[in-house]
């Protein structure tokens, strides 16, 4: 079993920045973030394969969000810059050992409790 603990959500104005953190209880080779806005389906935001450092991003966040890792702490971060109101959502840290397709919700067996991000215009 792997436990994921998220932190760093909050409320900001459009154009602002936030950094989300996700600490895993042990090393796991694939970690990422999904988000879900009210009335919408859960969607992939970014994924990192911690062994080689490969990263993947949703088109909607490319150039604004950066996912990174600290393997010594089993932690991944999501730096979110130039935030927009449409980024408002509950953000979930996800992880899995299998390394499946980065945007497939079913590829991740471990989920955090979620952290709310609210961006006002």
mmCIF file of C-alpha atoms in Angstrom:
data_model
loop_
_atom_site.group_PDB
_atom_site.id
_atom_site.type_symbol
_atom_site.label_atom_id
_atom_site.label_comp_id
_atom_site.label_asym_id
_atom_site.label_seq_id
_atom_site.Cartn_x
_atom_site.Cartn_y
_atom_site.Cartn_z
ATOM 1 C CA UNK A 1 0.000 0.000 0.000
ATOM 2 C CA UNK A 2 1.052 3.555 -0.709
ATOM 3 C CA UNK A 3 -0.320 6.611 1.047
ATOM 4 C CA UNK A 4 -0.309 9.976 -0.691
ATOM 5 C CA UNK A 5 -0.501 13.233 1.251
ATOM 6 C CA UNK A 6 -1.158 16.435 -0.664
ATOM 7 C CA UNK A 7 -0.679 20.017 0.365
ATOM 8 C CA UNK A 8 -0.476 23.468 -1.141
ATOM 9 C CA UNK A 9 -3.940 24.208 -2.479
ATOM 10 C CA UNK A 10 -5.681 27.504 -1.877
ATOM 11 C CA UNK A 11 -7.297 30.531 -3.425
ATOM 12 C CA UNK A 12 -5.513 32.962 -5.717
ATOM 13 C CA UNK A 13 -6.358 35.597 -8.270
ATOM 14 C CA UNK A 14 -5.961 35.002 -11.970
ATOM 15 C CA UNK A 15 -2.343 35.283 -12.996
ATOM 16 C CA UNK A 16 -1.113 34.081 -9.641
ATOM 17 C CA UNK A 17 0.844 30.973 -8.696
ATOM 18 C CA UNK A 18 0.512 27.996 -6.394
ATOM 19 C CA UNK A 19 2.663 24.967 -5.724
ATOM 20 C CA UNK A 20 1.125 21.643 -4.840
ATOM 21 C CA UNK A 21 3.091 18.933 -3.062
ATOM 22 C CA UNK A 22 2.433 15.232 -2.814
ATOM 23 C CA UNK A 23 4.415 13.026 -0.464
ATOM 24 C CA UNK A 24 4.264 9.273 -0.976
ATOM 25 C CA UNK A 25 4.817 6.849 1.884
ATOM 26 C CA UNK A 26 7.440 5.058 -0.222
ATOM 27 C CA UNK A 27 9.124 5.277 -3.589
ATOM 28 C CA UNK A 28 6.798 4.785 -6.508
ATOM 29 C CA UNK A 29 7.833 5.163 -10.111
ATOM 30 C CA UNK A 30 4.855 6.942 -11.622
ATOM 31 C CA UNK A 31 3.186 9.939 -9.994
ATOM 32 C CA UNK A 32 0.996 12.700 -11.262
ATOM 33 C CA UNK A 33 -1.962 14.989 -10.846
ATOM 34 C CA UNK A 34 -5.542 14.829 -11.964
ATOM 35 C CA UNK A 35 -8.195 17.464 -11.406
ATOM 36 C CA UNK A 36 -11.952 17.650 -11.322
ATOM 37 C CA UNK A 37 -14.001 20.794 -11.664
ATOM 38 C CA UNK A 38 -17.652 20.929 -10.573
ATOM 39 C CA UNK A 39 -19.867 19.239 -13.133
ATOM 40 C CA UNK A 40 -16.925 17.988 -15.173
ATOM 41 C CA UNK A 41 -15.100 14.709 -15.529
ATOM 42 C CA UNK A 42 -11.809 14.081 -13.844
ATOM 43 C CA UNK A 43 -8.912 14.888 -16.187
ATOM 44 C CA UNK A 44 -5.180 14.337 -16.250
ATOM 45 C CA UNK A 45 -3.025 17.384 -15.603
ATOM 46 C CA UNK A 46 0.570 16.148 -15.491
ATOM 47 C CA UNK A 47 2.527 12.967 -14.869
ATOM 48 C CA UNK A 48 6.157 12.209 -14.118
ATOM 49 C CA UNK A 49 7.918 8.873 -14.354
ATOM 50 C CA UNK A 50 10.249 9.282 -11.448
ATOM 51 C CA UNK A 51 12.853 6.779 -12.604
ATOM 52 C CA UNK A 52 13.809 8.650 -15.757
ATOM 53 C CA UNK A 53 12.124 11.978 -15.167
ATOM 54 C CA UNK A 54 9.884 11.894 -18.235
ATOM 55 C CA UNK A 55 7.008 14.324 -17.941
ATOM 56 C CA UNK A 56 3.688 14.710 -19.699
ATOM 57 C CA UNK A 57 1.197 17.569 -19.595
ATOM 58 C CA UNK A 58 -2.322 18.289 -20.654
ATOM 59 C CA UNK A 59 -2.424 20.800 -23.507
ATOM 60 C CA UNK A 60 -4.401 23.187 -21.325
ATOM 61 C CA UNK A 61 -1.534 23.570 -18.835
ATOM 62 C CA UNK A 62 1.560 23.291 -21.035
ATOM 63 C CA UNK A 63 3.873 26.227 -20.530
ATOM 64 C CA UNK A 64 2.180 27.194 -17.268
ATOM 65 C CA UNK A 65 2.501 24.143 -15.016
ATOM 66 C CA UNK A 66 5.627 22.186 -14.166
ATOM 67 C CA UNK A 67 5.768 18.808 -12.463
ATOM 68 C CA UNK A 68 8.968 17.890 -10.662
ATOM 69 C CA UNK A 69 10.251 15.340 -8.198
ATOM 70 C CA UNK A 70 12.405 14.940 -5.134
ATOM 71 C CA UNK A 71 13.147 11.234 -4.993
ATOM 72 C CA UNK A 72 14.934 11.556 -1.665
ATOM 73 C CA UNK A 73 11.622 12.652 -0.167
ATOM 74 C CA UNK A 74 9.339 10.524 -2.383
ATOM 75 C CA UNK A 75 7.632 13.782 -3.231
ATOM 76 C CA UNK A 76 6.372 15.361 -6.410
ATOM 77 C CA UNK A 77 5.449 18.963 -6.924
ATOM 78 C CA UNK A 78 3.167 20.790 -9.292
ATOM 79 C CA UNK A 79 4.195 24.391 -9.815
ATOM 80 C CA UNK A 80 1.254 26.270 -11.280
ATOM 81 C CA UNK A 81 1.882 29.691 -12.786
ATOM 82 C CA UNK A 82 -0.329 32.094 -14.722
ATOM 83 C CA UNK A 83 -3.376 30.510 -13.163
ATOM 84 C CA UNK A 84 -6.732 30.989 -14.840
ATOM 85 C CA UNK A 85 -10.267 30.713 -13.464
ATOM 86 C CA UNK A 86 -10.709 27.560 -15.527
ATOM 87 C CA UNK A 87 -7.950 25.930 -13.454
ATOM 88 C CA UNK A 88 -10.328 25.955 -10.499
ATOM 89 C CA UNK A 89 -10.803 22.347 -9.420
ATOM 90 C CA UNK A 90 -10.045 19.730 -6.845
ATOM 91 C CA UNK A 91 -6.551 18.453 -7.576
ATOM 92 C CA UNK A 92 -5.688 14.848 -6.814
ATOM 93 C CA UNK A 93 -2.264 13.328 -6.520
ATOM 94 C CA UNK A 94 -2.082 9.926 -8.181
ATOM 95 C CA UNK A 95 0.504 7.173 -8.278
ATOM 96 C CA UNK A 96 1.102 3.660 -9.479
ATOM 97 C CA UNK A 97 3.894 1.132 -9.946
ATOM 98 C CA UNK A 98 2.726 -0.045 -13.355
ATOM 99 C CA UNK A 99 3.654 3.017 -15.421
ATOM 100 C CA UNK A 100 0.624 2.936 -17.694
ATOM 101 C CA UNK A 101 -0.589 5.621 -20.065
ATOM 102 C CA UNK A 102 -0.074 8.928 -18.336
ATOM 103 C CA UNK A 103 -3.561 10.336 -18.898
ATOM 104 C CA UNK A 104 -5.517 7.168 -18.205
ATOM 105 C CA UNK A 105 -7.439 7.508 -14.978
ATOM 106 C CA UNK A 106 -7.481 3.717 -14.623
ATOM 107 C CA UNK A 107 -3.680 3.528 -14.762
ATOM 108 C CA UNK A 108 -3.401 4.912 -11.233
ATOM 109 C CA UNK A 109 -4.316 2.757 -8.277
ATOM 110 C CA UNK A 110 -3.349 5.193 -5.551
ATOM 111 C CA UNK A 111 -5.105 8.505 -5.007
ATOM 112 C CA UNK A 112 -4.684 11.301 -2.513
ATOM 113 C CA UNK A 113 -7.571 12.948 -0.714
ATOM 114 C CA UNK A 114 -7.508 16.002 -2.968
ATOM 115 C CA UNK A 115 -6.641 19.635 -2.462
ATOM 116 C CA UNK A 116 -8.806 22.513 -3.651
ATOM 117 C CA UNK A 117 -7.475 25.167 -6.004
ATOM 118 C CA UNK A 118 -9.674 28.204 -6.595
ATOM 119 C CA UNK A 119 -8.724 30.928 -9.072
ATOM 120 C CA UNK A 120 -10.774 34.098 -9.113
ATOM 121 C CA UNK A 121 -10.985 36.520 -12.008
#
